[in-house]
mmCIF file of C-alpha atoms in Angstrom:
data_model
loop_
_atom_site.group_PDB
_atom_site.id
_atom_site.type_symbol
_atom_site.label_atom_id
_atom_site.label_comp_id
_atom_site.label_asym_id
_atom_site.label_seq_id
_atom_site.Cartn_x
_atom_site.Cartn_y
_atom_site.Cartn_z
ATOM 1 C CA UNK A 12 99.951 6.608 137.855
ATOM 2 C CA UNK A 13 98.599 10.204 137.577
ATOM 3 C CA UNK A 14 102.017 11.413 136.472
ATOM 4 C CA UNK A 15 102.219 8.430 134.020
ATOM 5 C CA UNK A 16 98.711 8.902 132.377
ATOM 6 C CA UNK A 17 99.557 12.754 132.090
ATOM 7 C CA UNK A 18 102.670 12.088 130.366
ATOM 8 C CA UNK A 19 100.910 9.474 127.922
ATOM 9 C CA UNK A 20 98.011 11.954 127.290
ATOM 10 C CA UNK A 21 100.227 15.047 126.826
ATOM 11 C CA UNK A 22 102.621 12.716 124.449
ATOM 12 C CA UNK A 23 99.887 11.456 122.644
ATOM 13 C CA UNK A 24 98.347 14.961 122.076
ATOM 14 C CA UNK A 25 101.614 16.402 121.059
ATOM 15 C CA UNK A 26 102.384 13.526 118.471
ATOM 16 C CA UNK A 27 98.855 13.986 117.021
ATOM 17 C CA UNK A 28 99.601 17.957 117.019
ATOM 18 C CA UNK A 29 102.862 17.378 115.177
ATOM 19 C CA UNK A 30 101.439 14.753 112.606
ATOM 20 C CA UNK A 31 98.310 16.676 111.710
ATOM 21 C CA UNK A 32 99.933 20.278 112.267
ATOM 22 C CA UNK A 33 102.998 19.416 109.859
ATOM 23 C CA UNK A 34 100.251 17.735 107.366
ATOM 24 C CA UNK A 35 98.319 21.159 107.247
ATOM 25 C CA UNK A 36 101.437 23.298 106.935
ATOM 26 C CA UNK A 37 102.627 20.998 104.205
ATOM 27 C CA UNK A 38 99.525 21.174 102.270
ATOM 28 C CA UNK A 39 99.460 24.955 102.739
ATOM 29 C CA UNK A 40 103.131 25.544 101.780
ATOM 30 C CA UNK A 41 103.539 22.988 98.782
ATOM 31 C CA UNK A 42 101.388 22.090 95.764
ATOM 32 C CA UNK A 43 103.410 18.794 95.095
ATOM 33 C CA UNK A 44 102.184 15.861 96.954
ATOM 34 C CA UNK A 45 105.625 14.179 97.297
ATOM 35 C CA UNK A 46 107.076 17.354 98.941
ATOM 36 C CA UNK A 47 103.865 17.794 101.220
ATOM 37 C CA UNK A 48 104.688 13.834 102.231
ATOM 38 C CA UNK A 49 108.517 14.663 102.890
ATOM 39 C CA UNK A 50 107.585 17.578 104.935
ATOM 40 C CA UNK A 51 105.056 15.602 106.936
ATOM 41 C CA UNK A 52 107.469 12.474 107.473
ATOM 42 C CA UNK A 53 110.447 14.837 108.514
ATOM 43 C CA UNK A 54 108.370 16.657 111.058
ATOM 44 C CA UNK A 55 106.851 13.611 112.660
ATOM 45 C CA UNK A 56 110.307 11.944 112.429
ATOM 46 C CA UNK A 57 111.816 14.734 114.562
ATOM 47 C CA UNK A 58 108.722 15.303 116.581
ATOM 48 C CA UNK A 59 108.783 11.677 117.808
ATOM 49 C CA UNK A 60 112.424 11.729 118.723
ATOM 50 C CA UNK A 61 111.669 14.884 120.985
ATOM 51 C CA UNK A 62 108.530 13.470 122.560
ATOM 52 C CA UNK A 63 110.279 10.184 123.398
ATOM 53 C CA UNK A 64 112.909 12.112 125.282
ATOM 54 C CA UNK A 65 110.380 14.429 126.795
ATOM 55 C CA UNK A 66 108.305 11.876 128.217
ATOM 56 C CA UNK A 67 109.976 8.604 128.395
ATOM 57 C CA UNK A 68 111.221 8.817 131.849
ATOM 58 C CA UNK A 69 107.955 9.384 133.361
ATOM 59 C CA UNK A 70 105.663 6.949 131.435
ATOM 60 C CA UNK A 71 107.979 5.013 129.128
ATOM 61 C CA UNK A 72 106.674 7.139 126.189
ATOM 62 C CA UNK A 73 104.408 4.602 124.582
ATOM 63 C CA UNK A 74 101.883 6.806 122.846
ATOM 64 C CA UNK A 75 100.466 3.913 121.308
ATOM 65 C CA UNK A 76 97.941 1.301 122.476
ATOM 66 C CA UNK A 77 99.502 -1.733 120.704
ATOM 67 C CA UNK A 78 103.206 -0.908 122.293
ATOM 68 C CA UNK A 79 101.139 -0.830 125.610
ATOM 69 C CA UNK A 80 99.228 -4.093 124.966
ATOM 70 C CA UNK A 81 102.576 -6.120 123.591
ATOM 71 C CA UNK A 82 104.183 -4.609 126.619
ATOM 72 C CA UNK A 83 101.566 -6.025 128.985
ATOM 73 C CA UNK A 84 101.475 -9.417 127.162
ATOM 74 C CA UNK A 85 105.104 -9.599 127.691
ATOM 75 C CA UNK A 86 104.775 -9.034 131.636
ATOM 76 C CA UNK A 87 106.424 -5.777 131.478
ATOM 77 C CA UNK A 88 103.421 -3.555 132.039
ATOM 78 C CA UNK A 89 100.480 -4.419 134.334
ATOM 79 C CA UNK A 90 97.466 -5.100 132.415
ATOM 80 C CA UNK A 91 95.712 -2.641 134.723
ATOM 81 C CA UNK A 92 98.154 -0.048 133.897
ATOM 82 C CA UNK A 93 97.635 -0.633 130.264
ATOM 83 C CA UNK A 94 94.042 -0.356 130.618
ATOM 84 C CA UNK A 95 94.471 3.173 131.940
ATOM 85 C CA UNK A 96 97.330 3.943 129.303
ATOM 86 C CA UNK A 97 94.938 3.039 126.164
ATOM 87 C CA UNK A 98 92.131 5.671 126.633
ATOM 88 C CA UNK A 99 94.565 8.450 127.789
ATOM 89 C CA UNK A 100 96.523 7.818 124.516
ATOM 90 C CA UNK A 101 93.144 7.837 122.612
ATOM 91 C CA UNK A 102 92.044 10.874 124.135
ATOM 92 C CA UNK A 103 95.221 12.654 123.802
ATOM 93 C CA UNK A 104 95.335 11.977 120.053
ATOM 94 C CA UNK A 105 91.704 13.468 119.763
ATOM 95 C CA UNK A 106 92.851 16.508 121.699
ATOM 96 C CA UNK A 107 96.033 16.943 119.553
ATOM 97 C CA UNK A 108 93.731 17.017 116.370
ATOM 98 C CA UNK A 109 91.660 19.609 117.764
ATOM 99 C CA UNK A 110 94.718 21.558 118.741
ATOM 100 C CA UNK A 111 96.350 21.182 115.507
ATOM 101 C CA UNK A 112 93.160 22.384 113.817
ATOM 102 C CA UNK A 113 92.828 25.412 116.114
ATOM 103 C CA UNK A 114 96.511 26.585 115.540
ATOM 104 C CA UNK A 115 95.830 26.519 111.861
ATOM 105 C CA UNK A 116 92.529 28.601 112.343
ATOM 106 C CA UNK A 117 90.439 25.705 111.072
ATOM 107 C CA UNK A 118 87.346 24.514 112.554
ATOM 108 C CA UNK A 119 88.128 22.730 115.836
ATOM 109 C CA UNK A 120 86.544 19.545 114.675
ATOM 110 C CA UNK A 121 86.340 18.392 111.063
ATOM 111 C CA UNK A 122 85.679 14.837 110.139
ATOM 112 C CA UNK A 123 87.961 13.509 107.648
ATOM 113 C CA UNK A 124 86.682 12.390 104.189
ATOM 114 C CA UNK A 125 89.780 10.403 103.104
ATOM 115 C CA UNK A 126 89.113 6.998 102.412
ATOM 116 C CA UNK A 127 92.277 4.799 103.233
ATOM 117 C CA UNK A 128 90.749 1.262 103.551
ATOM 118 C CA UNK A 129 92.314 -0.376 100.365
ATOM 119 C CA UNK A 130 93.945 -3.915 100.672
ATOM 120 C CA UNK A 131 97.299 -2.307 99.912
ATOM 121 C CA UNK A 132 96.911 0.042 102.957
ATOM 122 C CA UNK A 133 95.774 -2.615 105.116
ATOM 123 C CA UNK A 134 98.559 -4.567 104.551
ATOM 124 C CA UNK A 135 100.940 -1.785 104.853
ATOM 125 C CA UNK A 136 99.400 -1.328 108.249
ATOM 126 C CA UNK A 137 100.236 -4.814 109.217
ATOM 127 C CA UNK A 138 103.768 -4.391 108.065
ATOM 128 C CA UNK A 139 104.331 -0.948 109.680
ATOM 129 C CA UNK A 140 102.884 -2.064 113.020
ATOM 130 C CA UNK A 141 104.752 -5.293 113.109
ATOM 131 C CA UNK A 142 108.010 -3.638 111.968
ATOM 132 C CA UNK A 143 107.852 -0.938 114.760
ATOM 133 C CA UNK A 144 106.895 -3.497 117.633
ATOM 134 C CA UNK A 145 109.714 -5.857 116.551
ATOM 135 C CA UNK A 146 112.233 -2.855 116.491
ATOM 136 C CA UNK A 147 111.207 -1.408 119.880
ATOM 137 C CA UNK A 148 111.516 -4.918 121.797
ATOM 138 C CA UNK A 149 114.577 -5.887 119.860
ATOM 139 C CA UNK A 150 116.182 -2.942 121.327
ATOM 140 C CA UNK A 151 114.936 -3.461 124.887
ATOM 141 C CA UNK A 152 115.953 -7.246 124.577
ATOM 142 C CA UNK A 153 119.517 -6.333 123.284
ATOM 143 C CA UNK A 154 120.102 -3.833 126.069
ATOM 144 C CA UNK A 155 119.764 -0.703 123.587
ATOM 145 C CA UNK A 156 116.706 0.740 124.901
ATOM 146 C CA UNK A 157 118.262 4.118 125.230
ATOM 147 C CA UNK A 158 118.443 4.191 121.524
ATOM 148 C CA UNK A 159 114.739 3.973 121.071
ATOM 149 C CA UNK A 160 113.953 7.703 120.752
ATOM 150 C CA UNK A 161 116.124 8.033 117.731
ATOM 151 C CA UNK A 162 115.207 4.520 116.349
ATOM 152 C CA UNK A 163 111.494 5.134 116.845
ATOM 153 C CA UNK A 164 111.714 8.406 114.913
ATOM 154 C CA UNK A 165 113.897 7.245 112.149
ATOM 155 C CA UNK A 166 111.610 3.883 111.604
ATOM 156 C CA UNK A 167 108.330 6.020 111.469
ATOM 157 C CA UNK A 168 110.090 8.400 109.145
ATOM 158 C CA UNK A 169 111.110 6.000 106.621
ATOM 159 C CA UNK A 170 107.609 4.021 107.116
ATOM 160 C CA UNK A 171 106.016 6.930 105.647
ATOM 161 C CA UNK A 172 107.631 6.248 102.448
ATOM 162 C CA UNK A 173 107.676 2.531 102.299
ATOM 163 C CA UNK A 174 104.166 1.947 102.938
ATOM 164 C CA UNK A 175 101.261 2.959 100.903
ATOM 165 C CA UNK A 176 99.169 3.937 104.014
ATOM 166 C CA UNK A 177 102.007 6.467 105.144
ATOM 167 C CA UNK A 178 102.569 4.130 108.337
ATOM 168 C CA UNK A 179 99.759 5.123 110.899
ATOM 169 C CA UNK A 180 100.897 1.837 113.073
ATOM 170 C CA UNK A 181 99.057 3.118 115.930
ATOM 171 C CA UNK A 182 95.267 2.968 116.791
ATOM 172 C CA UNK A 183 95.124 6.172 119.056
ATOM 173 C CA UNK A 184 96.767 8.194 116.244
ATOM 174 C CA UNK A 185 94.421 6.677 113.740
ATOM 175 C CA UNK A 186 91.157 7.723 115.746
ATOM 176 C CA UNK A 187 92.705 10.978 116.239
ATOM 177 C CA UNK A 188 93.138 11.782 112.695
ATOM 178 C CA UNK A 189 89.660 11.310 112.110
ATOM 179 C CA UNK A 190 88.850 14.769 113.470
ATOM 180 C CA UNK A 191 90.746 16.711 111.051
ATOM 181 C CA UNK A 192 89.632 16.865 107.355
ATOM 182 C CA UNK A 193 93.134 17.719 106.054
ATOM 183 C CA UNK A 194 96.336 16.074 104.553
ATOM 184 C CA UNK A 195 96.801 13.603 107.238
ATOM 185 C CA UNK A 196 93.151 12.634 107.982
ATOM 186 C CA UNK A 197 91.363 9.240 107.776
ATOM 187 C CA UNK A 198 87.514 8.843 107.152
ATOM 188 C CA UNK A 199 85.642 7.138 109.936
ATOM 189 C CA UNK A 200 85.040 4.201 107.918
ATOM 190 C CA UNK A 201 88.611 3.588 107.474
ATOM 191 C CA UNK A 202 89.286 3.459 111.275
ATOM 192 C CA UNK A 203 88.169 -0.220 112.092
ATOM 193 C CA UNK A 204 89.857 -1.987 109.106
ATOM 194 C CA UNK A 205 93.107 0.137 110.028
ATOM 195 C CA UNK A 206 92.925 -0.789 113.766
ATOM 196 C CA UNK A 207 92.343 -4.459 113.051
ATOM 197 C CA UNK A 208 95.375 -4.564 110.803
ATOM 198 C CA UNK A 209 97.326 -2.908 113.510
ATOM 199 C CA UNK A 210 96.473 -5.332 115.919
ATOM 200 C CA UNK A 211 97.439 -8.104 113.561
ATOM 201 C CA UNK A 212 100.675 -6.432 113.144
ATOM 202 C CA UNK A 213 101.105 -6.464 116.803
ATOM 203 C CA UNK A 214 100.303 -10.072 117.126
ATOM 204 C CA UNK A 215 102.732 -10.906 114.222
ATOM 205 C CA UNK A 216 105.394 -8.816 116.190
ATOM 206 C CA UNK A 217 104.646 -10.437 119.516
ATOM 207 C CA UNK A 218 105.293 -13.996 117.999
ATOM 208 C CA UNK A 219 108.531 -12.833 116.046
ATOM 209 C CA UNK A 220 109.986 -11.284 119.316
ATOM 210 C CA UNK A 221 109.157 -14.559 121.314
ATOM 211 C CA UNK A 222 111.202 -16.528 118.673
ATOM 212 C CA UNK A 223 113.943 -14.275 117.992
ATOM 213 C CA UNK A 224 114.559 -13.040 121.620
ATOM 214 C CA UNK A 225 113.199 -16.106 123.820
ATOM 215 C CA UNK A 226 114.837 -14.641 126.807
ATOM 216 C CA UNK A 227 112.855 -11.432 127.274
ATOM 217 C CA UNK A 228 111.984 -10.987 130.850
ATOM 218 C CA UNK A 229 109.433 -8.878 132.606
ATOM 219 C CA UNK A 230 112.431 -6.638 134.046
ATOM 220 C CA UNK A 231 113.630 -6.171 130.837
ATOM 221 C CA UNK A 232 110.118 -5.517 129.064
ATOM 222 C CA UNK A 233 109.691 -2.586 131.711
ATOM 223 C CA UNK A 234 112.040 -0.493 130.023
ATOM 224 C CA UNK A 235 109.635 0.008 126.760
ATOM 225 C CA UNK A 236 109.998 2.247 124.943
ATOM 226 C CA UNK A 237 112.820 4.077 127.093
ATOM 227 C CA UNK A 238 113.816 3.243 130.499
ATOM 228 C CA UNK A 239 111.779 4.999 133.241
ATOM 229 C CA UNK A 240 112.701 6.777 136.474
ATOM 230 C CA UNK A 241 111.441 4.466 138.821
ATOM 231 C CA UNK A 242 111.670 7.135 141.667
ATOM 232 C CA UNK A 243 108.371 8.719 140.179
#
């Protein structure tokens, strides 16, 4: 358990550092907002791919409370383990935000003032989260879990562009991004609506997976996001 929790903490921290750090770099290097978003999305997509490969064999590389909760709801992850994963992911994302700020010589903590709680943004979070969860569990159910690293990175990279919210799709990263008043930040007042929308998206995805893949077993669900080394 200690190895798994450390993997979730470190993976979440590095994910937040990638998302926020690449956003800061994009803001400093480019004046055009579209180019900034392109730079941020490409870095995030590649970063996710690498992090899932790095930590997947230890913890499954969830880095996302909704992934852990849906996995537990399917019977793959014990609820007790999910209860430990979620705070590790949240604390990791907060630590990653502080790290990103420090790497660019910004104040370690700067509370974001970027309000994102519009109706379009919240609908986007429902769609982005539902799509992410359905994609992950469809790969598991069809025996293609080994493709998850590339698929998750590709999906999030694309969702930066087809959603108005730029696809947070993750309560932990949503909380972490509060602590950096930069390109990737989100104001504290927007967090609760975003997290609620993400939970709704997870619920929609859970229902869709049960309908589309009714044979999902606990043994198969244990392979989320990627197959783990059971010797650990």
